[in-house]
PDB file of C-alpha atoms in Angstrom:
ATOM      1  CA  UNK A   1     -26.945  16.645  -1.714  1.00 90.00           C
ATOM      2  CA  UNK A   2     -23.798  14.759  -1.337  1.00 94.00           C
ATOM      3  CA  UNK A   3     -22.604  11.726  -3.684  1.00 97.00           C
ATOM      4  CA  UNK A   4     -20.901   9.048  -1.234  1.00 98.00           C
ATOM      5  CA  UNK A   5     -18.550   6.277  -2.756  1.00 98.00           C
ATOM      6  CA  UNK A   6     -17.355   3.830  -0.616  1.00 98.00           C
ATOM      7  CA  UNK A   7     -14.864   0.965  -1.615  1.00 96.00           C
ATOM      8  CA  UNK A   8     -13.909  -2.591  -0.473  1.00 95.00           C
ATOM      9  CA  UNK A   9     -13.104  -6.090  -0.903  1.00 94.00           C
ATOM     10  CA  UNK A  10     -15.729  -8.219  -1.746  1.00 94.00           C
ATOM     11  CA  UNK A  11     -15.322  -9.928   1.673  1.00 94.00           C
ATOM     12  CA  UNK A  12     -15.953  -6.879   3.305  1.00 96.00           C
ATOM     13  CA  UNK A  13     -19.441  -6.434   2.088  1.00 96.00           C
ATOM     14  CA  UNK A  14     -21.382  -7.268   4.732  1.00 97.00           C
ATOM     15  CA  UNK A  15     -19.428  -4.789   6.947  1.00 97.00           C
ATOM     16  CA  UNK A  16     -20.424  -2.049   5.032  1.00 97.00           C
ATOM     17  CA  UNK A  17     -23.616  -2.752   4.565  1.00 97.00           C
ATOM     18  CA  UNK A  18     -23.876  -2.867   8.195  1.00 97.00           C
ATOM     19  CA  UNK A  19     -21.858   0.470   8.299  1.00 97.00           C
ATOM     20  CA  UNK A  20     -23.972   1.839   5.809  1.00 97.00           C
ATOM     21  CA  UNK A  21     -27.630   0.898   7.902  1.00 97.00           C
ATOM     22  CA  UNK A  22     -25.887   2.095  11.110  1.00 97.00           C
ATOM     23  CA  UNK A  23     -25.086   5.728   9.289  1.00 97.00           C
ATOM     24  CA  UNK A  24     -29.133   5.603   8.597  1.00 96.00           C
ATOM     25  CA  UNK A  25     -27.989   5.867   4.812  1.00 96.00           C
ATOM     26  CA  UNK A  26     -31.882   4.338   3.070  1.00 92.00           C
ATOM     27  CA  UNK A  27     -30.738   4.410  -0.242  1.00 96.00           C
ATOM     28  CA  UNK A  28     -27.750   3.104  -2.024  1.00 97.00           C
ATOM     29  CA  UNK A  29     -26.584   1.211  -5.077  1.00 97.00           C
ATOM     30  CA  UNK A  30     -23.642  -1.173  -5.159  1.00 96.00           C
ATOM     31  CA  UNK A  31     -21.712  -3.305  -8.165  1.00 96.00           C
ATOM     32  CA  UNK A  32     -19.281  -5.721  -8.257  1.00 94.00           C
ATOM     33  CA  UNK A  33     -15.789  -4.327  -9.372  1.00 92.00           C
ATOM     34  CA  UNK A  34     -11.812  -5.506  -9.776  1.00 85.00           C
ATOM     35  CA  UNK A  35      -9.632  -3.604  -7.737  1.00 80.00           C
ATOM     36  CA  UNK A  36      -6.162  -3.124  -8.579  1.00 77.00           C
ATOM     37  CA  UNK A  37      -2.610  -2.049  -6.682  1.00 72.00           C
ATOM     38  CA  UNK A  38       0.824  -1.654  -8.642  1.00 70.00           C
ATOM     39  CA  UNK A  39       2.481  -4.493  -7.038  1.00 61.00           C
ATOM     40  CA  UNK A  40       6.323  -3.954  -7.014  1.00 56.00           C
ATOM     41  CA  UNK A  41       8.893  -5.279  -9.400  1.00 49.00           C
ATOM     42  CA  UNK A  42       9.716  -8.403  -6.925  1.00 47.00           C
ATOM     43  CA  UNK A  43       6.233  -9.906  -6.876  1.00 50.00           C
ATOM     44  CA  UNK A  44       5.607  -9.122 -10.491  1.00 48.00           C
ATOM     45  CA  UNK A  45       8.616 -11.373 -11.573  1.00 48.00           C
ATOM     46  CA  UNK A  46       6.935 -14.129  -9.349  1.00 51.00           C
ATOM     47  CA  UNK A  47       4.061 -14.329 -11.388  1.00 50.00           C
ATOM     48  CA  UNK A  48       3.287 -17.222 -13.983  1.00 51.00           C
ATOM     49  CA  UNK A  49       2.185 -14.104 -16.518  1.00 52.00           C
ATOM     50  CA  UNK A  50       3.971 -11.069 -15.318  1.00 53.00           C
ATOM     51  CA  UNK A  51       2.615  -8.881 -17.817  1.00 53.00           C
ATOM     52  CA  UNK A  52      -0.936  -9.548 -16.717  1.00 53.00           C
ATOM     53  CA  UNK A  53      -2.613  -7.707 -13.420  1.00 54.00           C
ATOM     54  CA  UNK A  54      -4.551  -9.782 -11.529  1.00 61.00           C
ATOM     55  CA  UNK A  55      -7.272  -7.703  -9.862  1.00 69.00           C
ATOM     56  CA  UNK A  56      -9.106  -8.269  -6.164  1.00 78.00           C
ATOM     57  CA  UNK A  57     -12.833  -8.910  -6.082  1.00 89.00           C
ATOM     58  CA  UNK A  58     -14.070  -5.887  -4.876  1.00 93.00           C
ATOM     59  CA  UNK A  59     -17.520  -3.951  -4.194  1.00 96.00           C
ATOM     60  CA  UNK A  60     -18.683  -0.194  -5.304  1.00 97.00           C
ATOM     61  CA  UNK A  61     -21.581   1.068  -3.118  1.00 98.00           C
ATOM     62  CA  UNK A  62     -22.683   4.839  -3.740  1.00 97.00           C
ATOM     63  CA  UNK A  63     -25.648   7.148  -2.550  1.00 97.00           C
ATOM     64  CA  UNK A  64     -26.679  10.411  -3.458  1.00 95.00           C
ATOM     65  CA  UNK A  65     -27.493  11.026   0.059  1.00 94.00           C
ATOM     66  CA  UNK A  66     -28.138  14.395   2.738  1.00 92.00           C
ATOM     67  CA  UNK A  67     -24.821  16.010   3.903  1.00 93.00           C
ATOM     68  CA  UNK A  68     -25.380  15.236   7.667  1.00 95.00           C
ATOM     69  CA  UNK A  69     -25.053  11.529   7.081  1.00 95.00           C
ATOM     70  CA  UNK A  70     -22.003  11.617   5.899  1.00 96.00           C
ATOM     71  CA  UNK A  71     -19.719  12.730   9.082  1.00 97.00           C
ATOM     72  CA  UNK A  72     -21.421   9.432  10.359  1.00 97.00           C
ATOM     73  CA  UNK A  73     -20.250   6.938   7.620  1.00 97.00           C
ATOM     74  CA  UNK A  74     -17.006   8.679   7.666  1.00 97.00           C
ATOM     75  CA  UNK A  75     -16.732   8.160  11.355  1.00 97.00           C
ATOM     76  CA  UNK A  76     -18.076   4.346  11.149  1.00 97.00           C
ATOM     77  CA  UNK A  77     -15.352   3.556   8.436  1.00 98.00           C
ATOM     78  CA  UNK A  78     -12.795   4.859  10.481  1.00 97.00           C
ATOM     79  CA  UNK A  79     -13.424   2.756  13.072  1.00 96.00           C
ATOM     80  CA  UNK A  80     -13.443  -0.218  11.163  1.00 97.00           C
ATOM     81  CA  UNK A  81     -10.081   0.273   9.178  1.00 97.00           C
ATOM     82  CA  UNK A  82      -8.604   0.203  12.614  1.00 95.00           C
ATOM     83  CA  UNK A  83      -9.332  -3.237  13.303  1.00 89.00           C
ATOM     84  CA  UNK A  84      -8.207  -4.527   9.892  1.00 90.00           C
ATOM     85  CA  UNK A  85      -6.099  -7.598   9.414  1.00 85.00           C
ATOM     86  CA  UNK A  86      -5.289  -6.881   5.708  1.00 85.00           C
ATOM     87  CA  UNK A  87      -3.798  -4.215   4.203  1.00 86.00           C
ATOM     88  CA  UNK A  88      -6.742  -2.992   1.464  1.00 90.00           C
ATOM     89  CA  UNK A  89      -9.351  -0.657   3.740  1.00 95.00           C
ATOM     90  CA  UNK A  90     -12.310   0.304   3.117  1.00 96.00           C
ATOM     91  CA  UNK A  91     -12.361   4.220   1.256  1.00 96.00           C
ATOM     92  CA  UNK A  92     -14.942   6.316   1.297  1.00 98.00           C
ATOM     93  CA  UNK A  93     -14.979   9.785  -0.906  1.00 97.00           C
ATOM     94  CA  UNK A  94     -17.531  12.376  -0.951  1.00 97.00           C
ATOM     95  CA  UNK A  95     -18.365  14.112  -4.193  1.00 96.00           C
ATOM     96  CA  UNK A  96     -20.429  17.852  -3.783  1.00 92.00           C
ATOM     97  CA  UNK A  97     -23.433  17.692  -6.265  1.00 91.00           C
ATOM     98  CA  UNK A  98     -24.449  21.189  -7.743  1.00 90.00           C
ATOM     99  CA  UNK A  99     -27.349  20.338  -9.972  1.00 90.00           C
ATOM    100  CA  UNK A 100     -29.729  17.228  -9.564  1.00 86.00           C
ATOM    101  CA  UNK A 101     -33.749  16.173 -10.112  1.00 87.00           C
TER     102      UNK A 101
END
């Protein structure tokens, strides 16, 4: 048993949804989540607050899923960062599980 995380923007979601039926991955749970980058010094000091960090909409989706699905998501992902216009891909981490009921 494998945990699976996978993050995006929010405008990405259907993408990995699709990714994530294509990879035969049946169960899954997903939340809405603010993603944040360090922007450098330069755009900070163009800001109307510079001391506030303005986050992306972005989406959480994670399964407790079989190892042999994952090379597939992994591979699926991959794919689709290539063709990216933006500079925020999708990510994808795989946590072992020891214990779990």
């Amino acid at each position: 048993m494998k945990l699976l995380i996978i993050t995006a923007l929010a405008e990405f979601q259907k993408d990995v949804l699709r990714i994530l039926k294509d990879a035969e991955i049946e169960a899954f749970s997903s939340s809405e989540i603010d993603g944040h980058k360090n922007a450098g010094s330069f755009i900070a000091a163009q800001s109307w607050f510079p001391g506030e960090r303005v986050g992306n909409e972005s989406m959480l989706f994670f399964s407790f899923t079989k190892e042999e699905l994952i090379a597939p998501v992994f591979e699926l992902i991959k794919e689709y960062n290539k063709n990216l216009p933006t500079n925020n891909p999708v990510r994808v981490a795989v946590v072992g599980i020891e214990q779990f009921i």
